[in-house]
Coordinates of C-alpha atoms and ligand atoms in Angstrom, one line a residue:
M10 CA 41.5 1.9 -104.2
M11 CA 43.0 -0.3 -102.0
D12 CA 42.2 1.9 -99.1
S13 CA 39.1 3.8 -98.9
H14 CA 41.2 6.7 -99.6
N15 CA 39.2 9.4 -97.5
T16 CA 40.9 12.5 -99.4
G17 CA 40.4 15.9 -97.6
A18 CA 40.5 13.8 -94.5
Q19 CA 43.1 15.6 -92.1
A20 CA 45.8 13.0 -90.4
P21 CA 46.3 13.1 -86.9
E22 CA 48.8 15.1 -85.1
F23 CA 52.2 13.5 -85.6
D24 CA 56.2 13.7 -85.9
F25 CA 57.6 13.3 -89.0
I26 CA 60.7 12.9 -88.4
L27 CA 62.9 12.5 -91.7
F28 CA 66.9 11.0 -91.5
G29 CA 68.3 12.0 -94.4
A30 CA 67.1 15.1 -94.4
T31 CA 69.5 16.7 -96.6
G32 CA 69.7 13.5 -99.1
D33 CA 67.9 13.7 -102.6
L34 CA 65.5 11.7 -102.3
A35 CA 64.1 14.0 -99.5
R36 CA 64.4 16.9 -101.3
R37 CA 63.0 15.4 -104.7
K38 CA 60.7 13.1 -102.9
L39 CA 59.4 13.2 -99.9
L40 CA 59.8 17.7 -99.2
P41 CA 57.0 18.0 -102.4
A42 CA 55.1 15.5 -101.5
L43 CA 54.9 16.6 -97.8
F44 CA 54.3 20.2 -98.9
D45 CA 51.1 19.2 -101.3
A46 CA 50.0 17.3 -98.9
H47 CA 49.9 20.6 -96.2
A48 CA 49.2 22.5 -99.0
A49 CA 45.9 20.6 -99.7
G50 CA 44.8 21.1 -95.6
S51 CA 45.1 16.9 -95.4
L52 CA 47.6 17.6 -92.3
H53 CA 47.1 18.1 -89.0
P54 CA 47.7 21.4 -87.9
R55 CA 50.2 21.1 -85.4
G56 CA 51.9 18.5 -87.6
R57 CA 55.3 19.3 -87.2
I58 CA 58.6 17.9 -89.6
I59 CA 62.0 17.4 -87.9
A60 CA 64.6 16.9 -90.7
L61 CA 67.9 15.6 -88.9
G62 CA 70.5 15.7 -91.0
S63 CA 74.4 15.0 -90.2
Q64 CA 75.7 18.3 -91.7
P65 CA 76.4 20.8 -89.0
I66 CA 74.3 23.3 -90.5
E67 CA 72.1 25.6 -88.2
H68 CA 67.7 25.6 -88.3
E69 CA 67.4 28.7 -91.3
A70 CA 70.3 27.4 -93.5
Y71 CA 68.4 24.3 -93.7
L72 CA 65.6 26.3 -94.8
A73 CA 67.4 28.5 -96.9
M74 CA 68.4 25.0 -99.2
L75 CA 65.0 24.2 -99.1
D76 CA 63.9 27.8 -100.1
A77 CA 66.8 26.7 -102.8
E78 CA 66.1 23.4 -104.0
V79 CA 62.7 22.7 -103.4
L80 CA 60.2 25.5 -103.3
P81 CA 61.1 26.3 -107.3
A82 CA 60.6 23.0 -107.9
L83 CA 56.7 23.3 -107.3
A84 CA 54.0 24.1 -109.1
G85 CA 52.6 27.7 -109.5
N86 CA 51.5 30.3 -107.0
A87 CA 49.6 28.1 -104.9
A88 CA 53.1 26.4 -103.9
A89 CA 54.5 30.0 -102.9
S90 CA 51.3 30.9 -100.7
A91 CA 51.5 28.1 -98.8
W92 CA 55.7 27.7 -98.5
Q93 CA 55.8 29.3 -95.5
G94 CA 53.0 27.8 -93.6
F95 CA 55.1 24.6 -94.4
L96 CA 58.3 25.9 -93.5
D97 CA 56.8 26.2 -90.1
R98 CA 56.4 23.1 -89.7
I99 CA 60.1 21.9 -90.6
V100 CA 63.0 21.5 -87.4
Y101 CA 66.5 21.0 -88.3
L102 CA 67.8 18.7 -86.2
Q103 CA 71.6 17.8 -86.9
V104 CA 72.1 14.0 -86.0
D105 CA 74.2 11.2 -87.3
A106 CA 73.6 7.6 -87.1
T107 CA 76.1 6.6 -85.7
V108 CA 77.3 9.2 -83.0
E109 CA 74.0 9.2 -79.5
S110 CA 74.1 12.7 -78.2
G111 CA 72.0 13.1 -81.3
F112 CA 69.4 10.4 -80.5
D113 CA 68.9 12.4 -76.3
A114 CA 67.8 15.1 -78.0
L115 CA 65.9 13.9 -80.9
A116 CA 64.6 12.0 -77.8
E117 CA 63.9 15.2 -76.0
L118 CA 62.1 17.1 -78.7
V119 CA 59.7 14.7 -79.5
K120 CA 59.0 13.2 -75.8
A121 CA 58.0 17.3 -75.1
R122 CA 54.7 17.1 -76.8
A123 CA 54.0 13.2 -77.6
A124 CA 52.4 13.7 -80.8
A125 CA 50.1 10.6 -81.3
V126 CA 51.8 9.3 -84.1
V127 CA 55.8 9.2 -84.7
V128 CA 57.0 8.8 -87.7
F129 CA 60.9 7.7 -88.7
Y130 CA 61.6 7.6 -92.4
L131 CA 65.0 6.1 -93.3
A132 CA 66.1 8.4 -96.5
T133 CA 69.2 6.9 -95.4
A134 CA 71.9 3.9 -96.6
P135 CA 70.4 0.9 -96.0
H136 CA 73.4 -0.3 -93.8
L137 CA 71.9 2.7 -91.0
F138 CA 68.8 0.8 -90.8
V139 CA 69.8 -1.4 -87.7
T140 CA 72.4 1.2 -85.7
I141 CA 69.4 4.3 -85.8
C142 CA 66.5 1.3 -85.1
E143 CA 68.9 0.5 -82.1
Q144 CA 69.0 4.2 -81.3
L145 CA 65.2 4.7 -81.4
A146 CA 64.6 2.3 -79.1
R147 CA 67.5 2.8 -76.7
V148 CA 66.3 6.9 -76.1
G149 CA 62.6 5.1 -75.9
L150 CA 61.6 5.8 -79.5
T151 CA 59.7 2.8 -80.2
G152 CA 56.8 2.6 -78.9
Q153 CA 53.3 2.4 -80.2
R154 CA 52.6 5.4 -81.1
S155 CA 56.1 5.1 -83.3
R156 CA 56.2 3.3 -87.5
I157 CA 59.2 3.3 -88.8
V158 CA 59.1 3.8 -92.6
L159 CA 61.9 1.0 -94.4
E160 CA 62.9 2.6 -98.1
K161 CA 63.9 -0.1 -100.8
P162 CA 66.6 -2.0 -101.4
L163 CA 65.9 -3.8 -98.2
G164 CA 68.9 -5.8 -98.2
H165 CA 70.9 -6.9 -100.7
D166 CA 69.8 -10.1 -100.6
L167 CA 67.8 -12.9 -99.1
A168 CA 70.0 -12.6 -96.1
S169 CA 71.1 -9.1 -95.7
S170 CA 67.6 -8.2 -96.0
E171 CA 66.4 -10.5 -93.8
A172 CA 69.2 -9.8 -91.5
I173 CA 67.8 -6.2 -91.0
N174 CA 64.0 -7.0 -91.0
A175 CA 65.0 -9.5 -87.6
E176 CA 66.8 -6.7 -86.6
V177 CA 63.7 -4.1 -86.8
A178 CA 61.4 -6.1 -85.5
R179 CA 63.8 -6.6 -82.2
H180 CA 62.1 -2.5 -81.3
F181 CA 59.3 -2.8 -84.1
A182 CA 56.0 -5.2 -84.3
E183 CA 55.6 -5.5 -88.3
D184 CA 51.9 -3.8 -88.0
Q185 CA 54.3 -0.3 -87.2
I186 CA 57.2 -1.4 -89.8
Y187 CA 56.1 0.3 -93.4
R188 CA 58.6 -0.7 -96.2
I189 CA 57.7 2.0 -99.2
D190 CA 57.4 0.9 -103.1
H191 CA 57.0 4.3 -104.4
Y192 CA 55.3 1.9 -107.0
L193 CA 52.3 0.2 -105.2
G194 CA 51.0 4.4 -104.4
K195 CA 50.6 5.3 -108.5
E196 CA 47.5 6.1 -109.1
S197 CA 46.6 4.2 -112.0
V198 CA 48.0 0.7 -109.5
Q199 CA 45.2 1.5 -107.4
N200 CA 43.1 2.3 -110.1
L201 CA 43.7 -1.7 -111.8
M202 CA 42.6 -2.8 -109.0
A203 CA 39.1 -0.8 -109.2
V204 CA 39.0 -2.3 -112.8
R205 CA 39.5 -5.5 -112.9
F206 CA 37.5 -6.1 -109.3
G207 CA 35.1 -3.3 -109.4
N208 CA 33.4 -4.5 -113.2
V209 CA 32.1 -7.7 -114.8
L210 CA 34.0 -7.3 -117.2
F211 CA 37.3 -8.7 -117.6
E212 CA 37.4 -10.6 -114.6
P213 CA 35.8 -13.9 -116.7
L214 CA 38.8 -13.0 -119.3
W215 CA 41.5 -12.8 -116.8
R216 CA 43.3 -16.3 -117.1
R217 CA 45.1 -18.1 -119.8
E218 CA 42.0 -18.9 -122.2
W219 CA 41.8 -16.0 -123.2
V220 CA 45.3 -13.7 -122.5
R221 CA 47.8 -14.6 -124.3
D222 CA 51.1 -12.8 -122.7
V223 CA 51.5 -10.0 -120.2
Q224 CA 54.1 -7.5 -120.2
I225 CA 55.7 -4.9 -117.9
T226 CA 57.8 -2.1 -118.9
I227 CA 59.4 0.6 -116.7
A228 CA 61.3 2.6 -118.4
E229 CA 63.3 5.6 -117.9
E230 CA 64.6 8.1 -120.0
L231 CA 67.4 9.2 -117.4
G232 CA 70.8 7.6 -117.0
V233 CA 72.5 7.4 -113.8
E234 CA 71.8 11.1 -112.4
R235 CA 74.0 12.3 -109.3
R236 CA 73.9 8.3 -107.8
G237 CA 76.4 6.5 -109.8
N238 CA 78.4 5.4 -106.0
F239 CA 75.3 3.6 -105.2
Y240 CA 74.2 2.2 -108.2
D241 CA 76.7 1.0 -109.4
R242 CA 76.8 -1.2 -106.4
I243 CA 73.0 -1.9 -106.9
G244 CA 72.0 -2.7 -110.3
A245 CA 69.2 -2.4 -112.4
L246 CA 67.6 -6.3 -111.0
R247 CA 67.9 -4.8 -106.9
D248 CA 66.8 -1.5 -107.4
M249 CA 64.2 -1.8 -109.7
V250 CA 62.5 -5.6 -110.5
Q251 CA 63.3 -7.4 -107.0
N252 CA 60.3 -4.7 -105.9
H253 CA 58.5 -2.5 -108.6
L254 CA 58.2 -4.5 -111.7
L255 CA 57.5 -8.0 -109.5
Q256 CA 54.7 -6.0 -106.9
L257 CA 53.1 -5.0 -109.5
L258 CA 53.1 -8.0 -111.7
C259 CA 51.8 -9.0 -108.2
M260 CA 49.1 -6.7 -108.8
V261 CA 48.1 -7.8 -112.7
A262 CA 47.6 -11.6 -111.5
M263 CA 46.5 -12.0 -107.6
E264 CA 43.7 -13.5 -107.0
P265 CA 40.7 -11.6 -106.5
P266 CA 40.9 -10.8 -102.7
T267 CA 38.6 -11.3 -99.9
S268 CA 38.3 -8.1 -98.9
L269 CA 40.2 -4.2 -99.4
S270 CA 42.3 -5.5 -95.9
E271 CA 46.6 -5.2 -96.4
D272 CA 46.0 -8.8 -94.9
A273 CA 43.9 -9.6 -97.6
I274 CA 45.0 -8.4 -100.3
R275 CA 48.9 -8.6 -98.7
D276 CA 48.7 -12.3 -98.3
E277 CA 46.6 -12.2 -102.4
K278 CA 50.1 -10.6 -103.6
L279 CA 52.6 -13.3 -101.9
K280 CA 50.4 -16.7 -103.0
I281 CA 51.9 -14.7 -106.4
L282 CA 55.0 -14.3 -105.7
K283 CA 55.4 -17.9 -103.8
A284 CA 54.1 -19.4 -107.6
L285 CA 56.3 -17.7 -109.6
K286 CA 57.9 -20.1 -111.7
P287 CA 62.1 -20.7 -110.2
I288 CA 64.1 -19.4 -113.2
R289 CA 67.3 -21.7 -112.8
T290 CA 70.6 -21.0 -112.1
E291 CA 71.9 -22.5 -116.1
E292 CA 68.2 -21.4 -117.0
V293 CA 69.7 -17.1 -117.2
A294 CA 71.0 -16.4 -119.8
E295 CA 67.5 -17.9 -121.9
K296 CA 65.2 -16.1 -119.4
V297 CA 67.0 -13.2 -118.2
V298 CA 68.4 -10.4 -120.2
R299 CA 70.7 -8.1 -118.4
G300 CA 72.4 -4.9 -120.2
Q301 CA 73.5 -1.5 -119.8
Y302 CA 73.8 1.6 -121.3
C303 CA 76.9 3.2 -123.8
R304 CA 77.0 6.2 -125.3
G305 CA 74.2 7.3 -127.0
A306 CA 71.9 9.8 -127.3
A307 CA 68.9 11.0 -125.0
G308 CA 66.7 14.2 -125.5
G309 CA 68.5 14.8 -129.0
D310 CA 71.7 16.1 -126.9
P311 CA 74.7 13.1 -126.8
V312 CA 75.0 11.7 -123.7
P313 CA 78.2 9.5 -122.5
G314 CA 77.6 5.5 -121.4
Y315 CA 77.5 3.9 -117.9
S316 CA 80.3 3.6 -117.0
N317 CA 81.7 6.7 -117.7
E318 CA 79.5 8.3 -115.5
P319 CA 80.5 10.2 -112.8
G320 CA 81.4 7.8 -109.8
I321 CA 81.1 4.3 -112.2
A322 CA 84.5 1.9 -112.5
P323 CA 85.2 1.5 -116.0
D324 CA 85.2 -1.5 -116.2
S325 CA 81.8 -2.1 -114.7
R326 CA 79.3 -5.0 -114.5
T327 CA 76.9 -3.4 -113.7
E328 CA 73.5 -4.2 -115.6
T329 CA 71.5 -1.1 -116.0
F330 CA 68.7 -2.6 -118.0
V331 CA 66.9 -6.1 -117.3
A332 CA 64.6 -7.7 -118.3
I333 CA 62.8 -11.5 -117.4
R334 CA 60.3 -14.1 -119.5
A335 CA 58.3 -15.0 -116.1
E336 CA 55.7 -17.2 -115.4
I337 CA 53.2 -18.1 -113.0
A338 CA 52.5 -21.8 -112.2
N339 CA 48.9 -21.5 -110.9
W340 CA 45.6 -22.5 -112.9
R341 CA 45.0 -19.1 -114.2
W342 CA 47.9 -18.7 -115.3
A343 CA 49.9 -21.8 -116.0
G344 CA 51.9 -21.4 -119.6
V345 CA 51.2 -17.1 -120.4
P346 CA 54.7 -15.0 -120.5
F347 CA 55.1 -12.3 -118.7
Y348 CA 57.7 -10.3 -119.9
L349 CA 59.1 -8.4 -117.3
R350 CA 61.6 -5.4 -118.5
T351 CA 63.7 -1.8 -116.6
G352 CA 66.3 0.4 -117.5
K353 CA 68.1 3.5 -118.0
R354 CA 68.5 5.6 -120.4
M355 CA 66.0 4.0 -122.7
Q356 CA 64.2 6.1 -126.3
S357 CA 61.3 7.5 -123.2
R358 CA 60.2 7.5 -120.2
V359 CA 57.4 4.8 -120.0
A360 CA 56.0 3.1 -117.2
E361 CA 53.4 0.5 -118.4
I362 CA 51.4 -2.9 -118.5
V363 CA 50.6 -4.8 -121.1
I364 CA 47.9 -7.8 -121.4
H365 CA 46.9 -9.3 -124.7
F366 CA 44.1 -11.2 -125.2
N367 CA 43.7 -13.6 -126.9
D368 CA 43.0 -13.8 -131.1
V369 CA 39.3 -14.4 -132.8
P370 CA 39.8 -18.0 -132.9
Y371 CA 38.9 -17.7 -136.5
S372 CA 38.9 -14.6 -138.6
L373 CA 35.8 -14.0 -140.9
F374 CA 37.1 -10.3 -141.5
P375 CA 40.6 -8.8 -143.3
R376 CA 42.5 -7.8 -140.8
P377 CA 44.3 -4.9 -141.0
L378 CA 48.2 -4.5 -142.7
G379 CA 50.5 -5.6 -140.2
A380 CA 48.1 -5.4 -137.3
A381 CA 48.2 -6.0 -133.6
P382 CA 46.5 -8.4 -131.8
G383 CA 42.0 -7.6 -131.9
N384 CA 42.7 -7.3 -127.6
R385 CA 44.7 -5.1 -125.7
L386 CA 44.6 -3.7 -122.1
V387 CA 47.4 -0.7 -122.0
I388 CA 47.6 1.0 -118.4
T389 CA 49.8 3.9 -118.3
L390 CA 51.3 4.6 -115.4
Q391 CA 53.7 7.7 -116.6
P392 CA 53.8 9.6 -118.0
E393 CA 50.2 10.2 -118.0
E394 CA 48.1 8.1 -116.1
S395 CA 45.4 6.4 -118.1
I396 CA 44.0 3.3 -118.5
R397 CA 43.5 2.2 -122.5
L398 CA 41.1 -1.2 -123.9
Y399 CA 42.3 -1.9 -127.7
F400 CA 39.8 -3.9 -129.5
L401 CA 38.8 -4.1 -134.1
T402 CA 36.0 -1.8 -135.7
K403 CA 34.6 -1.5 -138.6
Q404 CA 36.5 1.2 -141.1
P405 CA 33.7 3.5 -142.0
G406 CA 32.8 3.0 -145.5
D407 CA 31.9 0.6 -148.4
T408 CA 34.6 -2.6 -147.1
Q409 CA 34.5 -5.4 -144.2
A410 CA 38.0 -4.0 -143.2
L411 CA 38.7 -4.2 -139.8
L412 CA 40.0 -1.2 -138.1
P413 CA 42.0 -0.5 -134.8
A414 CA 40.9 1.6 -132.5
S415 CA 40.3 1.9 -128.7
L416 CA 38.5 3.5 -125.4
D417 CA 40.0 5.5 -122.8
L418 CA 40.2 5.6 -119.6
Q419 CA 41.3 9.1 -119.6
L420 CA 41.9 9.8 -116.2
N421 CA 42.0 12.6 -115.9
S422 CA 39.1 13.6 -118.4
A423 CA 36.8 10.8 -115.6
A424 CA 37.4 13.2 -112.8
P425 CA 38.7 16.2 -114.5
R426 CA 38.5 18.8 -111.3
V427 CA 40.0 16.0 -108.6
R428 CA 43.0 16.5 -107.4
R429 CA 45.8 14.0 -108.6
I430 CA 47.7 12.7 -105.5
G431 CA 50.8 12.1 -106.2
A432 CA 52.4 8.6 -104.8
Y433 CA 54.6 9.8 -102.4
E434 CA 52.2 11.8 -100.7
R435 CA 49.4 9.0 -100.7
L436 CA 52.2 6.9 -99.1
L437 CA 52.9 9.7 -96.3
L438 CA 49.2 10.8 -95.5
D439 CA 49.2 6.4 -95.5
V440 CA 52.0 5.7 -92.8
I441 CA 50.1 9.0 -90.9
R442 CA 46.9 7.2 -90.2
G443 CA 48.2 4.3 -90.1
R444 CA 47.2 1.7 -93.2
L445 CA 49.2 -0.4 -93.6
G446 CA 47.9 -2.3 -97.7
L447 CA 50.8 -0.1 -99.2
F448 CA 53.6 -1.3 -97.8
V449 CA 55.5 -4.6 -98.3
R450 CA 55.1 -7.5 -96.3
R451 CA 58.2 -8.9 -94.3
D452 CA 57.1 -12.3 -95.9
E453 CA 56.4 -10.6 -99.7
Q454 CA 60.1 -8.8 -99.4
A455 CA 61.7 -11.7 -98.8
Q456 CA 60.1 -14.2 -101.4
A457 CA 60.5 -11.2 -104.0
W458 CA 64.7 -11.7 -102.8
R459 CA 63.9 -15.9 -103.4
W460 CA 62.5 -15.3 -107.1
V461 CA 65.8 -13.3 -107.8
A462 CA 68.3 -14.8 -105.5
P463 CA 69.3 -17.6 -109.3
I464 CA 69.9 -14.3 -111.2
L465 CA 71.8 -12.8 -109.5
K466 CA 74.2 -15.8 -108.9
A467 CA 74.0 -17.2 -112.4
W468 CA 75.6 -13.3 -113.1
E469 CA 78.0 -13.4 -110.5
N470 CA 79.1 -16.7 -110.9
T471 CA 79.5 -15.8 -115.1
T472 CA 82.3 -13.9 -117.3
A473 CA 79.7 -12.9 -119.6
P474 CA 80.2 -9.5 -119.8
P475 CA 76.2 -7.3 -119.6
K476 CA 74.4 -6.5 -123.4
L477 CA 76.0 -3.4 -124.6
Y478 CA 72.6 -1.0 -126.1
T479 CA 72.7 2.3 -127.0
A480 CA 71.6 5.2 -125.5
G481 CA 68.4 6.5 -125.7
T482 CA 67.0 2.9 -127.1
W483 CA 64.8 -0.1 -126.8
G484 CA 67.5 -2.1 -124.9
P485 CA 69.5 -4.4 -126.1
A486 CA 68.3 -7.1 -129.5
A487 CA 68.4 -9.8 -127.5
S488 CA 65.9 -8.2 -125.2
S489 CA 63.8 -8.0 -128.4
A490 CA 64.8 -11.9 -129.3
L491 CA 63.2 -13.0 -125.9
L492 CA 60.2 -11.8 -127.7
S493 CA 60.1 -13.1 -130.7
R494 CA 61.1 -16.5 -129.8
D495 CA 57.7 -16.7 -129.0
G496 CA 56.7 -14.8 -131.8
L497 CA 55.8 -12.0 -130.2
A498 CA 56.8 -8.6 -130.0
W499 CA 57.4 -5.6 -126.7
H500 CA 54.6 -3.5 -127.5
E501 CA 55.7 -0.1 -129.0
E502 CA 57.6 -2.0 -131.6
M503 CA 53.5 -3.0 -132.9
Ligands
BG6_8 C1 63.1 4.2 -107.7 C2 65.0 4.1 -108.2 O1 63.0 3.5 -106.6 O2 62.1 4.5 -108.5 C3 65.0 4.8 -109.1 O3 66.1 3.8 -106.9 C4 64.7 5.1 -110.8 O4 66.6 4.1 -110.1 C5 62.8 5.6 -109.5 O5 64.7 6.1 -111.1 C6 61.9 5.3 -111.0 O6 60.7 5.9 -110.8 P1 59.5 7.3 -110.9 O7 58.3 7.6 -109.7 O8 60.7 7.8 -111.5 O9 59.3 5.9 -111.8

């Protein structure tokens, strides 16, 4: 939505150079997304994918690995028929980010063809970003045709993220840098913009006078899986809050931008990040809940606690759950609580944004027993994408009582024949087409780090461990208490 997405329009001829091509992200998300774009005919026929990995394997062995590990997860027969054509686009090259000669070979390969667009996707550990940029500059691959995609988390805190950004900026201009946050590529997040700014209905109500509270949840059923080593150094605040949750909050709270141009939208998001009330270190215990899962169940099967997962220190204090009561200090939102929550090993996989509107000033009708407030807009990102408006209607029959009802804007049924584009597919096509709107600008990223800094500091300095919650639940009891102190409850508890 933010970008007039002309699906079906082919991207220009490109070289897509994937650092970390044997890694988890490449196999689970990036290559399937590129495949989907290929199968849909969205990629230029001569678009090439140069897969880089440090492993000394032959090109054929890499393709065999994709056959075994990527193809089975792709949907249906259509996948099988387009697969060979997709593999024909791929070249595997052994490049170890710390060895110069690999970059010379890469430069030779890329320069021999001079595609219109050269994309470098850094799906590697962030500590390699600077070295990779330096090497790309050394071999002359950072010119105008080049774009670089940086995966999150970029850095560990404000200082380290700014240090990386400053180094990258020595070689690439800001409009060549695509900081990816895949939540911004999700269809329902795009649709939130359409609902807010394409209709007249919501805008007058989208403010403190009419909104009681906003809840944003990203709950996962999975645990840390095979990422223990990585995750234990990161934790949920850096992995999910600093980026995905704050970006969603911006999309809900920002003012109407003056246009759909990339900087108009990013300027408005930045204003929200700046208006977020700082949570002072001494307020952290009251406004932020930090949790870690312990032994429990997932999908009916017993699962270990976080500290018993592979790669995790047994005495780890890394958080796998965070809930925050945030506030935005501006005219539109003053006093409205924004509750943010994310966790691994929660009861179910759900990502949603819930806008609770105020109750009517005085109710003429008997309310349904235990009813939640009448009006709620629920934007579900996962597991299915939907937008649902809850309201109260009359119970049929000889009664005046009200009945909760909802209006569904099921995205699938509103446009049944249109193929759904996955978040990574949309974003990768945007990079190739040179659209920056759904990527995070440096100042936004810095501001988000600035806001989480006191929380990180308070946790570093406290002796209190994270609050334990049983795997397969909605998090520690303190998370419910965060809302019940305001007389409220999380959406699923109503
Ligand atoms: C990633 C996090 O950014 O998002 C992962 O690093 C998390 O820890 C993932 O599992 C969730 O993404 P999605 O799209 O599956 O909700």
